[in-house]
mmCIF file of C-alpha atoms in Angstrom:
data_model
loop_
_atom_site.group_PDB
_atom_site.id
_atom_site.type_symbol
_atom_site.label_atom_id
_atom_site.label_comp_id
_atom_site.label_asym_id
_atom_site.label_seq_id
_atom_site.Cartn_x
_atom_site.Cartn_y
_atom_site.Cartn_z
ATOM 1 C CA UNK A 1 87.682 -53.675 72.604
ATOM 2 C CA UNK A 2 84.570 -52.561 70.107
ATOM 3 C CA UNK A 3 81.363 -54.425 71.734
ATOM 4 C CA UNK A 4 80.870 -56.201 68.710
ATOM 5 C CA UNK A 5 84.326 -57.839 69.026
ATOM 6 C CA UNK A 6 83.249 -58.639 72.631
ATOM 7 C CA UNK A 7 79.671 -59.447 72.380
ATOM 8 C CA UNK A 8 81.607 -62.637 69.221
ATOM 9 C CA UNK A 9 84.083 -63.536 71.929
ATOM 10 C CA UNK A 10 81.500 -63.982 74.691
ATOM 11 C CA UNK A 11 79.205 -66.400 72.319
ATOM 12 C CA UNK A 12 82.398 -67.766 71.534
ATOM 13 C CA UNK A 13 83.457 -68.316 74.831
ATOM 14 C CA UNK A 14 80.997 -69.099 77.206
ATOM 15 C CA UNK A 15 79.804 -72.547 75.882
ATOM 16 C CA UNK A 16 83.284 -73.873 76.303
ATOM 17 C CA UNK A 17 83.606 -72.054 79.932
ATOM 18 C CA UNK A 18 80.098 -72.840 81.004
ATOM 19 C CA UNK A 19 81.165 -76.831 80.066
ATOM 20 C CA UNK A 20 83.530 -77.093 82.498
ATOM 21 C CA UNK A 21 81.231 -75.584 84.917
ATOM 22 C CA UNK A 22 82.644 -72.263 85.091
ATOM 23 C CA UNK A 23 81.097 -68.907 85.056
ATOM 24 C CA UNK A 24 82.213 -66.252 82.005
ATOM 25 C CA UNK A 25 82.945 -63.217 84.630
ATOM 26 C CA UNK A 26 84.678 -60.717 82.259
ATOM 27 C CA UNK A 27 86.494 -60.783 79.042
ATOM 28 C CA UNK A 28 89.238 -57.648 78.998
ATOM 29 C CA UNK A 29 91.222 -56.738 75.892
ATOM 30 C CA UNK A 30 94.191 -54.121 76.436
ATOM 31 C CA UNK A 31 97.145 -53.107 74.424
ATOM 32 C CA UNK A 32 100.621 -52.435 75.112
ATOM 33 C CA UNK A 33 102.232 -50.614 71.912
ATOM 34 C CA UNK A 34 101.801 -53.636 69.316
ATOM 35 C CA UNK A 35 100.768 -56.569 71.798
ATOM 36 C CA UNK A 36 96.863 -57.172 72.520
ATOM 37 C CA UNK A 37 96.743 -58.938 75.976
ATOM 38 C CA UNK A 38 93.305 -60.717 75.955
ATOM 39 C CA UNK A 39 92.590 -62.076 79.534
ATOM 40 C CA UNK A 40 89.248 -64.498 80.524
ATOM 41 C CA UNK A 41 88.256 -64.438 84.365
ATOM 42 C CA UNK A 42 85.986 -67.771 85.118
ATOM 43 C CA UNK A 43 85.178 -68.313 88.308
ATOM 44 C CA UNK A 44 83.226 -70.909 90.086
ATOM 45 C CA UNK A 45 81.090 -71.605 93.616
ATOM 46 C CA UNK A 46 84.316 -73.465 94.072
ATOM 47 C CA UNK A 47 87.061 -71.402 93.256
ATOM 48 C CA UNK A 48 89.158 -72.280 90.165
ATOM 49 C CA UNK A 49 92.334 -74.081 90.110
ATOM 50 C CA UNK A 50 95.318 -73.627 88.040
ATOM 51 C CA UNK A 51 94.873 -76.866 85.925
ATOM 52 C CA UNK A 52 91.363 -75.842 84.740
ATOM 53 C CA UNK A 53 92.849 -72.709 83.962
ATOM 54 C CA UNK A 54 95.306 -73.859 82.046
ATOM 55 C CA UNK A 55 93.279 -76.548 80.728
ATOM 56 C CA UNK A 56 90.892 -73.769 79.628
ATOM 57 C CA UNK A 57 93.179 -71.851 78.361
ATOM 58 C CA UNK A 58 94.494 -73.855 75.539
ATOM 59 C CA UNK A 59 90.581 -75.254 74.757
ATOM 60 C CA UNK A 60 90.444 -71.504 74.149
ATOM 61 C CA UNK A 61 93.174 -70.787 72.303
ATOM 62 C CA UNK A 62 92.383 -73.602 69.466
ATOM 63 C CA UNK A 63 88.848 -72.078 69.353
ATOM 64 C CA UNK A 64 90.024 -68.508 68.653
ATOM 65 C CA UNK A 65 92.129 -70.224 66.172
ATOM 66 C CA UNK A 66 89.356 -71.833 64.292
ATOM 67 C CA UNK A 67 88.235 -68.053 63.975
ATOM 68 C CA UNK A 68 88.929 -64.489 62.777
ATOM 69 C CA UNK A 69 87.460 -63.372 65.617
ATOM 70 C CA UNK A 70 90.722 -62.043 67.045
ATOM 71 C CA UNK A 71 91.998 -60.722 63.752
ATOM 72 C CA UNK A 72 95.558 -61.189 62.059
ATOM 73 C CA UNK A 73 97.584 -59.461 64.510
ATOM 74 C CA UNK A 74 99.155 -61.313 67.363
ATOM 75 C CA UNK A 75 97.804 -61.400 71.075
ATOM 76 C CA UNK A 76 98.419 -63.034 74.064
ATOM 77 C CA UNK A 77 95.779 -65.018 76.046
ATOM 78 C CA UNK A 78 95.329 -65.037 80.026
ATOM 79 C CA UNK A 79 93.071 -67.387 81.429
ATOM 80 C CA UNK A 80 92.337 -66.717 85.039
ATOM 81 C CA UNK A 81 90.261 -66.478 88.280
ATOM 82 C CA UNK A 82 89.219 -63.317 89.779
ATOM 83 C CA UNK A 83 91.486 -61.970 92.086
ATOM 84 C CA UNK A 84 90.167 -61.800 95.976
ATOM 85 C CA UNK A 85 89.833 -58.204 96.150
ATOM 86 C CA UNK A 86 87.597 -57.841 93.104
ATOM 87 C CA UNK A 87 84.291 -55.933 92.837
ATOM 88 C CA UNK A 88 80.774 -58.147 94.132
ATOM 89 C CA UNK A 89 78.855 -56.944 91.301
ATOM 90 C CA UNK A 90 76.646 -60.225 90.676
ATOM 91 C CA UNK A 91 73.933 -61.441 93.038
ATOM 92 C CA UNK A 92 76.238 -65.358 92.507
ATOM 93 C CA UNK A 93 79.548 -63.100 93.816
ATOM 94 C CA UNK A 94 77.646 -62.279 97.132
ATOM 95 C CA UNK A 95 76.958 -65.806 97.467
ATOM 96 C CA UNK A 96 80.433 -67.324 96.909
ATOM 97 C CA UNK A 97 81.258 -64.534 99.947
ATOM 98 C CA UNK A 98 79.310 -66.306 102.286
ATOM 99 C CA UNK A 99 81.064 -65.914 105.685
ATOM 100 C CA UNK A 100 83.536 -63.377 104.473
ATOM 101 C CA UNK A 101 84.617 -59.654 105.375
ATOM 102 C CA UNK A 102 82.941 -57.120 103.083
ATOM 103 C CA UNK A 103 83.317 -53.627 102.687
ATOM 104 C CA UNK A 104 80.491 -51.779 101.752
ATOM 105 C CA UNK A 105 79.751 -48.398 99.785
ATOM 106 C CA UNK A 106 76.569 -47.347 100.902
ATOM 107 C CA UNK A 107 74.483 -45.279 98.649
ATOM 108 C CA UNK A 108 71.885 -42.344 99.931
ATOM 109 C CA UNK A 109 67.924 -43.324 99.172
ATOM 110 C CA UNK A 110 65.340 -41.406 101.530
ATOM 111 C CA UNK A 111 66.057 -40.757 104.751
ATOM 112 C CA UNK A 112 68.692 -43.403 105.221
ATOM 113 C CA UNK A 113 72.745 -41.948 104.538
ATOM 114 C CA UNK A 114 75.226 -43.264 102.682
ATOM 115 C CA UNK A 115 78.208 -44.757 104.266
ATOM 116 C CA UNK A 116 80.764 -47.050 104.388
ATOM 117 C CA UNK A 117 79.583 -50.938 106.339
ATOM 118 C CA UNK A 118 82.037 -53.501 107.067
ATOM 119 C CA UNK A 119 80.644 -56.577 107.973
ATOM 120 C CA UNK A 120 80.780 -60.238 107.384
ATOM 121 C CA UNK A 121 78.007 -61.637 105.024
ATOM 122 C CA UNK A 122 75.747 -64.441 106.553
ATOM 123 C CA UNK A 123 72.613 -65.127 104.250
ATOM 124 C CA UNK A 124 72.100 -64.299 100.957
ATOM 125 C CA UNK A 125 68.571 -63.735 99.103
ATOM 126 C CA UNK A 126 66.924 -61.884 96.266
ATOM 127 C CA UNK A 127 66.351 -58.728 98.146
ATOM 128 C CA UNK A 128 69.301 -58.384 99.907
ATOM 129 C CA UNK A 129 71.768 -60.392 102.676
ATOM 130 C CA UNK A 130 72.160 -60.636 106.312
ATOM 131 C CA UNK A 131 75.179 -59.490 108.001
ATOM 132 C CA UNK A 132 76.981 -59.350 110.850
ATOM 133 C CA UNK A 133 78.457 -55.943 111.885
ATOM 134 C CA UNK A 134 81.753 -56.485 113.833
ATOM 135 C CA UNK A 135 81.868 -55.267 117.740
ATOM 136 C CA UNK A 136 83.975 -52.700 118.106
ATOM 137 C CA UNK A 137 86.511 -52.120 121.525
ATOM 138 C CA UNK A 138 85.391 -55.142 123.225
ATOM 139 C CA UNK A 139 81.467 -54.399 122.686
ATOM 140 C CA UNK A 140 79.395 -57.685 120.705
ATOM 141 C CA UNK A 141 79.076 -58.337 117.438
ATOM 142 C CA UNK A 142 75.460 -57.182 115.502
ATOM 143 C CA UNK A 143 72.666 -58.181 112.946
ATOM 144 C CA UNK A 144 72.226 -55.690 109.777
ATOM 145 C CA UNK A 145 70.208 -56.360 106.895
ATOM 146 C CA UNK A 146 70.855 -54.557 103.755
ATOM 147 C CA UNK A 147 69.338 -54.665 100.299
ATOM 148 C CA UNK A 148 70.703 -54.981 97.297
ATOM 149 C CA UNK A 149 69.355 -51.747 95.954
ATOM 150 C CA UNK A 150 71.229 -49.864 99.399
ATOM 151 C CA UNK A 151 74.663 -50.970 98.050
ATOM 152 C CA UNK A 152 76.353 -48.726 95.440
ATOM 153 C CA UNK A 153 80.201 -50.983 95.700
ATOM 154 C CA UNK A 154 81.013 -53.990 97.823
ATOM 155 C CA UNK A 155 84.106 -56.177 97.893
ATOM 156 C CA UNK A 156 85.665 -58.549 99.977
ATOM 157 C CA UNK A 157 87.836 -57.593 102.837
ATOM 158 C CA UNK A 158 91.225 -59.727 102.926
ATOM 159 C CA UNK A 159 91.807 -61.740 106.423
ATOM 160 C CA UNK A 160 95.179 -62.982 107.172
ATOM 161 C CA UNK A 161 94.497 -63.397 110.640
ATOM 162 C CA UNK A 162 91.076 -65.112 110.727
ATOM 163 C CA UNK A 163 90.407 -68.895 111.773
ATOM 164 C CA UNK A 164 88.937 -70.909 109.630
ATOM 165 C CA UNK A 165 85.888 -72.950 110.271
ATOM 166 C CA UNK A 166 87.775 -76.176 110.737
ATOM 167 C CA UNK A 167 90.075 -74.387 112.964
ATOM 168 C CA UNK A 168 87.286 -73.169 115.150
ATOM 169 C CA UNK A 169 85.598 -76.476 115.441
ATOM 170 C CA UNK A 170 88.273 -78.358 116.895
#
């Protein structure tokens, strides 16, 4: 997709998305031989559902109708949220994982190596976040800091066996 096609669909876009209270994460435009697949991930603090999706979606789809934006030739529009295992690119994505698994991509700066971390994310700020490093073989859990500037990829580790907080409360 040519930026200038992107940067229209974005201005487009983003007042209807940011009206519902939804965040514009990524507009994506592929082709398979003569279909055009253009997909919207929104997101949210609170998730998305499938109704505001779809709700979305055709609020969308009269809008790029109203335009030439998309051109003559036919296309088909997906309107969804950001799968779990996507990449934490934006300071708001380390927020929403609050209390979740991350794996990190450490990069090298100094003296200090780069690695891989896995750790579950307890505070978020503008430098950086606190974690919590997992024990490993029976030993305690411990308290890392890292900064923003430290991380070079980060995304969320999926749990299918972990409790929720609910679950632990009662």
């Amino acid at each position: 997709m040519s930026t200038t096609q992107s940067d229209r669909l974005r201005g487009l876009l983003e007042p209807l998305v940011a009206a519902r209270g939804l965040d514009l994460e990524e507009i994506e435009m592929s082709r398979a031989g003569k279909r055009r697949m253009l997909r919207i991930i929104v997101d949210s603090d609170e998730g998305v559902e499938l109704d505001a999706c779809a709700e979305l979606s055709r609020e969308v789809s009269d809008k790029l109708d109203e335009t030439d934006v998309m051109g003559e030739d036919e296309y088909v529009l997906e309107v969804s949220s950001p799968g779990a295992d996507r990449p934490l690119t934006e300071h708001r994505h380390y927020v929403r994982a609050i209390g979740r698994l991350v794996k990190f991509q450490l990069s090298a700066e100094g003296d200090k190596a780069a690695g891989e971390l896995v750790a579950r994310i307890l505070d978020v700020d503008d430098e950086g976040m606190d974690l919590e490093v997992p024990g490993v073989k029976g030993r305690k859990a411990t308290a890392r800091r890292i900064a923003f500037t430290d991380i070079a990829k980060a995304r969320v580790e999926i749990e299918f066996n972990r409790k929720d907080k609910k679950e632990e409360e009662a």
